PDB file of N, CA and C in Angstrom:
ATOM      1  N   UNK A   1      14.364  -9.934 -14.932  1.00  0.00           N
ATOM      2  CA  UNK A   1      14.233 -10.100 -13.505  1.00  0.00           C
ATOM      3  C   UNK A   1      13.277  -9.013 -12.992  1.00  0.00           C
ATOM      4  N   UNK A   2      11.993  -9.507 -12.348  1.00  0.00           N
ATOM      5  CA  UNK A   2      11.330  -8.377 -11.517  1.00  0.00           C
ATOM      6  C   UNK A   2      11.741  -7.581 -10.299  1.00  0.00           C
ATOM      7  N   UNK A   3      10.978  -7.134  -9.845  1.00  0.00           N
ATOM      8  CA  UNK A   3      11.717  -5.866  -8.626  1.00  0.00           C
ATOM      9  C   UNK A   3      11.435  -7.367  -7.577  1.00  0.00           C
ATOM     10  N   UNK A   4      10.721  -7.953  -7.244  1.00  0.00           N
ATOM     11  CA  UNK A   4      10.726  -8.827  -6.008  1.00  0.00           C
ATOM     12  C   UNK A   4      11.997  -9.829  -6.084  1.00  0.00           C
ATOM     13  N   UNK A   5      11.811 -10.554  -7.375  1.00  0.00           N
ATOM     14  CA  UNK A   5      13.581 -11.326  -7.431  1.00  0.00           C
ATOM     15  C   UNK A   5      14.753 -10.382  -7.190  1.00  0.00           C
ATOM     16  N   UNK A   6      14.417  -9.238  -7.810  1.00  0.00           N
ATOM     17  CA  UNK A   6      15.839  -8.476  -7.200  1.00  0.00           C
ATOM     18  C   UNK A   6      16.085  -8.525  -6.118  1.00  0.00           C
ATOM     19  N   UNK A   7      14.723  -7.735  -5.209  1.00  0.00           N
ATOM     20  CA  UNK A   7      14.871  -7.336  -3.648  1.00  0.00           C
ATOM     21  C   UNK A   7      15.566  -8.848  -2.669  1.00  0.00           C
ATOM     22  N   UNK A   8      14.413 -10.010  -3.039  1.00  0.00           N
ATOM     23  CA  UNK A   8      15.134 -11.070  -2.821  1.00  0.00           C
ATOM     24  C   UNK A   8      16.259 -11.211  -2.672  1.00  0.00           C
ATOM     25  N   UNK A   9      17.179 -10.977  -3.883  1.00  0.00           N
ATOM     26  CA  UNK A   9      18.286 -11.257  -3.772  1.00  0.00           C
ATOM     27  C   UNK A   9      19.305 -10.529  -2.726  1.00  0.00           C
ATOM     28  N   UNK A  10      19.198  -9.264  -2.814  1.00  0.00           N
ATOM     29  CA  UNK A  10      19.528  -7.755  -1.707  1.00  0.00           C
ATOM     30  C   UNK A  10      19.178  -8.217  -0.752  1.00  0.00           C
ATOM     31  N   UNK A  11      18.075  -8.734  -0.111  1.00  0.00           N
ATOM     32  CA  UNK A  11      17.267  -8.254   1.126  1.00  0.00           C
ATOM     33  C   UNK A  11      16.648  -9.231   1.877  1.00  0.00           C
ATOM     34  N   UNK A  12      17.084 -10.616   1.067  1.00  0.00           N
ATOM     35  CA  UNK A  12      15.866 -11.622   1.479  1.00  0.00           C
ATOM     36  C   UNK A  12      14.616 -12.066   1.195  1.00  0.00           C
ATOM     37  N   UNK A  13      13.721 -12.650   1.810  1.00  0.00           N
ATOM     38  CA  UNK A  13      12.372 -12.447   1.437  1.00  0.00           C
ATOM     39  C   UNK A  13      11.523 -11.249   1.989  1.00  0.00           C
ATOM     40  N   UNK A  14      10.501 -10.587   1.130  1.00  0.00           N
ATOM     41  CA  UNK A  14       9.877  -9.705   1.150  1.00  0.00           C
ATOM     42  C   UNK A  14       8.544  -9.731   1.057  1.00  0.00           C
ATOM     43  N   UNK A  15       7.756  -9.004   1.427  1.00  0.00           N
ATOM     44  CA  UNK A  15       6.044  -8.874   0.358  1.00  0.00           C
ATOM     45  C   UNK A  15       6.235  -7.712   0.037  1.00  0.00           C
ATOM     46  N   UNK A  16       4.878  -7.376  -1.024  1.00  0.00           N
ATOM     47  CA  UNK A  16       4.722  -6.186  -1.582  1.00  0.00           C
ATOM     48  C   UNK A  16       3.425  -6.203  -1.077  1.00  0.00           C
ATOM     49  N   UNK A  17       3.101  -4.634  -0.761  1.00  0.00           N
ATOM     50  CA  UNK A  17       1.632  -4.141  -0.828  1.00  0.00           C
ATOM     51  C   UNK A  17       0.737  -3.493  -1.716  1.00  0.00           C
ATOM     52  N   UNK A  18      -0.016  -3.163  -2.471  1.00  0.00           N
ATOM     53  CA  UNK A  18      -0.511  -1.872  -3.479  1.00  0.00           C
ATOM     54  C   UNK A  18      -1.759  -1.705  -3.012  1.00  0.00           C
ATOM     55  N   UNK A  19      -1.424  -0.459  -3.250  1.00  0.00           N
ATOM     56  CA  UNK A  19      -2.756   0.360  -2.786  1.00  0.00           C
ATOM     57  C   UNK A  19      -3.033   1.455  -4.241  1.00  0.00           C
ATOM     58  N   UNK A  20      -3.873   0.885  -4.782  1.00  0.00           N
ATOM     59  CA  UNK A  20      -4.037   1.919  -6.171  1.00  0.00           C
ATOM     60  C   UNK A  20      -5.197   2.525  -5.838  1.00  0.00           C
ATOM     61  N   UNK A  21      -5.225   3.491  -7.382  1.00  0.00           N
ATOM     62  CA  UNK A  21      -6.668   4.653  -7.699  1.00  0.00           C
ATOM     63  C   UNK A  21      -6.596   5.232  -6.153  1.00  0.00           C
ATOM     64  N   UNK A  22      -5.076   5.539  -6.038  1.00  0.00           N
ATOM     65  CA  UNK A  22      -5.255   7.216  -5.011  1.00  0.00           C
ATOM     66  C   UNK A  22      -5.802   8.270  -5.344  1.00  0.00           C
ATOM     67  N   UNK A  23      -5.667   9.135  -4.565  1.00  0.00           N
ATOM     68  CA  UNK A  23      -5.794  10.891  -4.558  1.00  0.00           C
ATOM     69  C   UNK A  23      -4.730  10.967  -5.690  1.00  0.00           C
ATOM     70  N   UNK A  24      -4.767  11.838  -6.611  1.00  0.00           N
ATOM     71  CA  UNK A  24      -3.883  11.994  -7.226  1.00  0.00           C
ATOM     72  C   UNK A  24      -3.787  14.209  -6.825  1.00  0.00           C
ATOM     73  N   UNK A  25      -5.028  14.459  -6.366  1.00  0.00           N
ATOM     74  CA  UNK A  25      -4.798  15.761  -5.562  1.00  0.00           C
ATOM     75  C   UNK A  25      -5.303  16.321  -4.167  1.00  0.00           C
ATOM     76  N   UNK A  26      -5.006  16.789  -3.230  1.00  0.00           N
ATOM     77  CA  UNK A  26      -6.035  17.084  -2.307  1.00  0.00           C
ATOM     78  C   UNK A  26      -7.290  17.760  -2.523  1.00  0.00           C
ATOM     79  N   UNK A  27      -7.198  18.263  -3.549  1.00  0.00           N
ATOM     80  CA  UNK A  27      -8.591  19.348  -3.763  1.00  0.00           C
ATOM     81  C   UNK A  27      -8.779  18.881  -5.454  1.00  0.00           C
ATOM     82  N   UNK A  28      -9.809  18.237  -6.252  1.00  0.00           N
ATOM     83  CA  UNK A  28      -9.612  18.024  -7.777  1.00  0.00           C
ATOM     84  C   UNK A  28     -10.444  19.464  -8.039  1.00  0.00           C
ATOM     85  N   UNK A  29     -10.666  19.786  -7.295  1.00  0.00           N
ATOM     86  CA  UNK A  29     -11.573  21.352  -7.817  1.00  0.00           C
ATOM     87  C   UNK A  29     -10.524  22.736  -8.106  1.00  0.00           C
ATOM     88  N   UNK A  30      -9.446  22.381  -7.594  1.00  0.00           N
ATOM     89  CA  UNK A  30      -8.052  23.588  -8.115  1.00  0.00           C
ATOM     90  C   UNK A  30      -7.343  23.183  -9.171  1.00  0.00           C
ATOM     91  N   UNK A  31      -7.521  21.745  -9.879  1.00  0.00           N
ATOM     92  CA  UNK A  31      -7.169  21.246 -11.180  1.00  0.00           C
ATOM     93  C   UNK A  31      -8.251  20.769 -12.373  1.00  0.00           C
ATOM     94  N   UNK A  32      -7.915  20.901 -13.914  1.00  0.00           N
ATOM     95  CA  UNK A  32      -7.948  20.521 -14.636  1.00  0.00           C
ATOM     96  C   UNK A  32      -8.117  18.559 -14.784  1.00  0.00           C
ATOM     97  N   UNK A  33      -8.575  18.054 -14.676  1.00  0.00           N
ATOM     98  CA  UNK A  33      -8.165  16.528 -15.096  1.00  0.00           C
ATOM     99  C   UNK A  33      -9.601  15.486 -15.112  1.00  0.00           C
ATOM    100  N   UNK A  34     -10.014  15.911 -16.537  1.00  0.00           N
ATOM    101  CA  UNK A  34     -11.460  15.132 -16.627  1.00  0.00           C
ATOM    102  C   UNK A  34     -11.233  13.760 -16.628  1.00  0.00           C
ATOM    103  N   UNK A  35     -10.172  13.173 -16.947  1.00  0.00           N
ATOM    104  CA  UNK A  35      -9.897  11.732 -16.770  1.00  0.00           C
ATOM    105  C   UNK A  35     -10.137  11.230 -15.091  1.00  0.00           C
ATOM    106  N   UNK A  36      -9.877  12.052 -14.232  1.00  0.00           N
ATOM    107  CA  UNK A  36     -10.372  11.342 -12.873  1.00  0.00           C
ATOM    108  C   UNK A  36     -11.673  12.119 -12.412  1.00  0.00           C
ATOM    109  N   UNK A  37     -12.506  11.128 -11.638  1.00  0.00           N
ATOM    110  CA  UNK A  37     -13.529  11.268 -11.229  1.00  0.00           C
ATOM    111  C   UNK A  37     -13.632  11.206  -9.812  1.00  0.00           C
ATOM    112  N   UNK A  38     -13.765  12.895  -9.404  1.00  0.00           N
ATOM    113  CA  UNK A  38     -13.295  12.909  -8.098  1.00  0.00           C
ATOM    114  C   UNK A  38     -14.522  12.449  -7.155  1.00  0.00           C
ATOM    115  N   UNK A  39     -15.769  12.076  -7.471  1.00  0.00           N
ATOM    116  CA  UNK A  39     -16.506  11.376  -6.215  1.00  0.00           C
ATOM    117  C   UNK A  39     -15.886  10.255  -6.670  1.00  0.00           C
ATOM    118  N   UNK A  40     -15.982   9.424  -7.246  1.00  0.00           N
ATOM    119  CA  UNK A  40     -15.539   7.843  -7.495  1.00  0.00           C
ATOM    120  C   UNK A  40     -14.223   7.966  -6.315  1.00  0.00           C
ATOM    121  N   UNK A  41     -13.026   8.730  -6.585  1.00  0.00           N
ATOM    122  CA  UNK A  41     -12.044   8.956  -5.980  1.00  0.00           C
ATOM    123  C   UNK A  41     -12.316   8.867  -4.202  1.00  0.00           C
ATOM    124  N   UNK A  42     -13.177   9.658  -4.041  1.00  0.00           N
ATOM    125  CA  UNK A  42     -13.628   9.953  -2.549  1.00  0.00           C
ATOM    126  C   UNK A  42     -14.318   8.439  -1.851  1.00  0.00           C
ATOM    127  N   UNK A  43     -15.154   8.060  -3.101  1.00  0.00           N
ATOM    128  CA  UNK A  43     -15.812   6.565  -2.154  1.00  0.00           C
ATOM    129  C   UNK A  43     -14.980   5.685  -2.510  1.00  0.00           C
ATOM    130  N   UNK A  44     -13.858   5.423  -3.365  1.00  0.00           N
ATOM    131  CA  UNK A  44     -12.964   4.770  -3.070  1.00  0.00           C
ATOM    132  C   UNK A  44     -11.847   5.044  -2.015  1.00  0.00           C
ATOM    133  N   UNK A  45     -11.737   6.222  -1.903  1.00  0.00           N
ATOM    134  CA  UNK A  45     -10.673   6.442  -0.458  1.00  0.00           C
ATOM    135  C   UNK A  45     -11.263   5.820   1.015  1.00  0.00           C
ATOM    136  N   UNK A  46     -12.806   6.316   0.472  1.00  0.00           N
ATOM    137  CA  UNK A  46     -13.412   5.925   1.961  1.00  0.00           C
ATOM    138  C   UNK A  46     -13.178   4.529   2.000  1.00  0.00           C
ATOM    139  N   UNK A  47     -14.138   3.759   1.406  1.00  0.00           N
ATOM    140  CA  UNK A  47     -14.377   2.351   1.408  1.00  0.00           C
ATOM    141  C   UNK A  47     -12.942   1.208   1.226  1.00  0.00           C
ATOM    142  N   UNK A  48     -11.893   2.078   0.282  1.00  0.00           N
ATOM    143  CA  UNK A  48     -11.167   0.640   0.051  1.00  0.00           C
ATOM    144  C   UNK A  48      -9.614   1.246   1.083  1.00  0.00           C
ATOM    145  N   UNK A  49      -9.259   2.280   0.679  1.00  0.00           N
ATOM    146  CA  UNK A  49      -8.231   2.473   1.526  1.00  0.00           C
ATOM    147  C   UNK A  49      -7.595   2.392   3.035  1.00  0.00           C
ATOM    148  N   UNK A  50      -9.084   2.695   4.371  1.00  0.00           N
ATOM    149  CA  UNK A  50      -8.940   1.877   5.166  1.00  0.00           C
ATOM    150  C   UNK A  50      -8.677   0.393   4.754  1.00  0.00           C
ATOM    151  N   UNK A  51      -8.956  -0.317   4.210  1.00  0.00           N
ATOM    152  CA  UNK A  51      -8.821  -1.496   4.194  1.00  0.00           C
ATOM    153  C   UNK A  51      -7.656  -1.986   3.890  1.00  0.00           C
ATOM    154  N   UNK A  52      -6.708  -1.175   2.778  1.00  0.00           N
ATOM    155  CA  UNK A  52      -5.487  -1.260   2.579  1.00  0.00           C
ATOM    156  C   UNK A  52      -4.674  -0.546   3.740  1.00  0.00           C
ATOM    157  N   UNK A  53      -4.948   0.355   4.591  1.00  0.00           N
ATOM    158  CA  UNK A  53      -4.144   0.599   5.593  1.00  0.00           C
ATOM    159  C   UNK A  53      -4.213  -0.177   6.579  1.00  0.00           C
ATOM    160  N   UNK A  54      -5.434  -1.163   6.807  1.00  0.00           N
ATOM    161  CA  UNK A  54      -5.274  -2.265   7.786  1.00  0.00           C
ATOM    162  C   UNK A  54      -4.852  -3.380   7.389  1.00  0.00           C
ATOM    163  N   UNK A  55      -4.556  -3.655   6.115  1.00  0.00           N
ATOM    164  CA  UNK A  55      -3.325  -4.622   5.207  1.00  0.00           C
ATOM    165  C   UNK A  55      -2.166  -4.622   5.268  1.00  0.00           C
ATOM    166  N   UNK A  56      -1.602  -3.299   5.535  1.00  0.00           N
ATOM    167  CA  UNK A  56      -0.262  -2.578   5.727  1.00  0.00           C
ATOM    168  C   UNK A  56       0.019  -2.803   6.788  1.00  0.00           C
ATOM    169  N   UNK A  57      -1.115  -2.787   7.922  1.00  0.00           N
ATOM    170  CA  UNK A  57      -0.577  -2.840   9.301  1.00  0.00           C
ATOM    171  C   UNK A  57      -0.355  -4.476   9.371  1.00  0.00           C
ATOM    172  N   UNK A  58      -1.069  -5.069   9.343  1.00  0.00           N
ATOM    173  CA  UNK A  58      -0.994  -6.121   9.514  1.00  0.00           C
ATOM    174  C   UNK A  58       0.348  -7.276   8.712  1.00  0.00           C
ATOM    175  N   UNK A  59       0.970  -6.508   7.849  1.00  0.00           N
ATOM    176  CA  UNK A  59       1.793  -6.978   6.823  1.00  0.00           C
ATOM    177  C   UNK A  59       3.095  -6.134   8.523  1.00  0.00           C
ATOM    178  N   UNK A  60       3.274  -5.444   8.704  1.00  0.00           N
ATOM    179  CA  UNK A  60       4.171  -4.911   9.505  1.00  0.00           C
ATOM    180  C   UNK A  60       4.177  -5.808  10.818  1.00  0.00           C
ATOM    181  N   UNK A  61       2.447  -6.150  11.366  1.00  0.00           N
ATOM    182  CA  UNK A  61       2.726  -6.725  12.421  1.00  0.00           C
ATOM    183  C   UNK A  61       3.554  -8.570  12.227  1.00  0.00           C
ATOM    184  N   UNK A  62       2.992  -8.500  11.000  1.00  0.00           N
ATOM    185  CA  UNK A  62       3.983 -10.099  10.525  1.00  0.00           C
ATOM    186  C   UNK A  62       5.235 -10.265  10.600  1.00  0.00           C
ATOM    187  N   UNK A  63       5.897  -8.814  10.393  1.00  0.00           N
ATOM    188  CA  UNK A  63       7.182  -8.661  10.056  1.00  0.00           C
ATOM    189  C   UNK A  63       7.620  -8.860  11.708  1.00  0.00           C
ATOM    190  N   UNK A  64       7.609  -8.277  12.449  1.00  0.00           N
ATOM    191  CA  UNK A  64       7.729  -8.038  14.134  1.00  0.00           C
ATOM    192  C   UNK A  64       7.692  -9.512  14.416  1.00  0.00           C
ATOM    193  N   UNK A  65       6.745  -9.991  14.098  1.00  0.00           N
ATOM    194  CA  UNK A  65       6.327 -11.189  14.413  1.00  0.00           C
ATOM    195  C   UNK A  65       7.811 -12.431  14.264  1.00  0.00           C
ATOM    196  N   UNK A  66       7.917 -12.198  12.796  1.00  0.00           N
ATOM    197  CA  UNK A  66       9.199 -13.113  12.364  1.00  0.00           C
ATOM    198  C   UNK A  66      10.538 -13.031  12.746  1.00  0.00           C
ATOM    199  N   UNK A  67      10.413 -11.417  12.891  1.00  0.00           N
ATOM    200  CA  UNK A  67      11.870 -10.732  13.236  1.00  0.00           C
ATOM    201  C   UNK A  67      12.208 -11.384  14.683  1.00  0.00           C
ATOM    202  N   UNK A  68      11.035 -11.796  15.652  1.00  0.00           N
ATOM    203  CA  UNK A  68      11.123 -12.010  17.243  1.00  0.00           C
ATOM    204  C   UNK A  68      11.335 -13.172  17.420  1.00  0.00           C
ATOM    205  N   UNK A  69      10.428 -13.897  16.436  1.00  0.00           N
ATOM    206  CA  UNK A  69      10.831 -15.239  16.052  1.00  0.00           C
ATOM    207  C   UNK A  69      12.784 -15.704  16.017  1.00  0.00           C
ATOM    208  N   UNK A  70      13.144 -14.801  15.136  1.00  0.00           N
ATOM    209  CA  UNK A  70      14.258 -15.232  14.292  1.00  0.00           C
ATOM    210  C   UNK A  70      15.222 -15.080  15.767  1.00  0.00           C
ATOM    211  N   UNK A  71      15.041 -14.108  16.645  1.00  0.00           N
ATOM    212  CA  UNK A  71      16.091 -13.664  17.573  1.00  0.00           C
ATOM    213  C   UNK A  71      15.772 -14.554  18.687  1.00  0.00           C
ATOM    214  N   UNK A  72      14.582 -14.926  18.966  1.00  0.00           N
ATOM    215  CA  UNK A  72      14.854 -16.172  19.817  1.00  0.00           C
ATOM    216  C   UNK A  72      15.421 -17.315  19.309  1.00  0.00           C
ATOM    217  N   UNK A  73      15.535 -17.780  18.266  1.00  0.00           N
ATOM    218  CA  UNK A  73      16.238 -18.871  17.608  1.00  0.00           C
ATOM    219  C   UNK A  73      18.050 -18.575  18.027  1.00  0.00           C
ATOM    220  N   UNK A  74      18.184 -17.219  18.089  1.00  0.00           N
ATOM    221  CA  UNK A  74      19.404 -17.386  18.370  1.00  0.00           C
ATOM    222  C   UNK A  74      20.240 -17.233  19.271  1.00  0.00           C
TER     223      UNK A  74
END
């Protein structure tokens, strides 16, 4: 069973969001870690992460949306 059939079951219906290839530090210049590439890191924060925070919002304003829905029904 995945985490969404679980939640399902607990919680109802749900979505999921992901937002990958974060920051994994605020500063990569006070760490060690040649595996990340901290400009790549930076023009991906710029370019894709707004975009996932206006995904998020919009996934929240759905929720409001249904929730207002559901209480006028009753």
């Amino acid at each position: 069973m995945n985490i969404q059939t679980a939640s399902k079951r607990i919680f109802g219906d749900s979505e999921s969001l992901y937002s990958t290839d974060t920051y994994q530090f605020d500063d990569h210049s006070k760490y060690v870690a040649d595996s990340f590439d901290p400009e790549e890191k930076a023009k991906r924060r710029k370019e894709v992460f707004p975009k996932d925070c206006e995904k998020a919002f919009e996934m929240g304003a759905g929720f409001v949306k249904r929730q207002k829905a559901m209480e006028v029904k009753k």
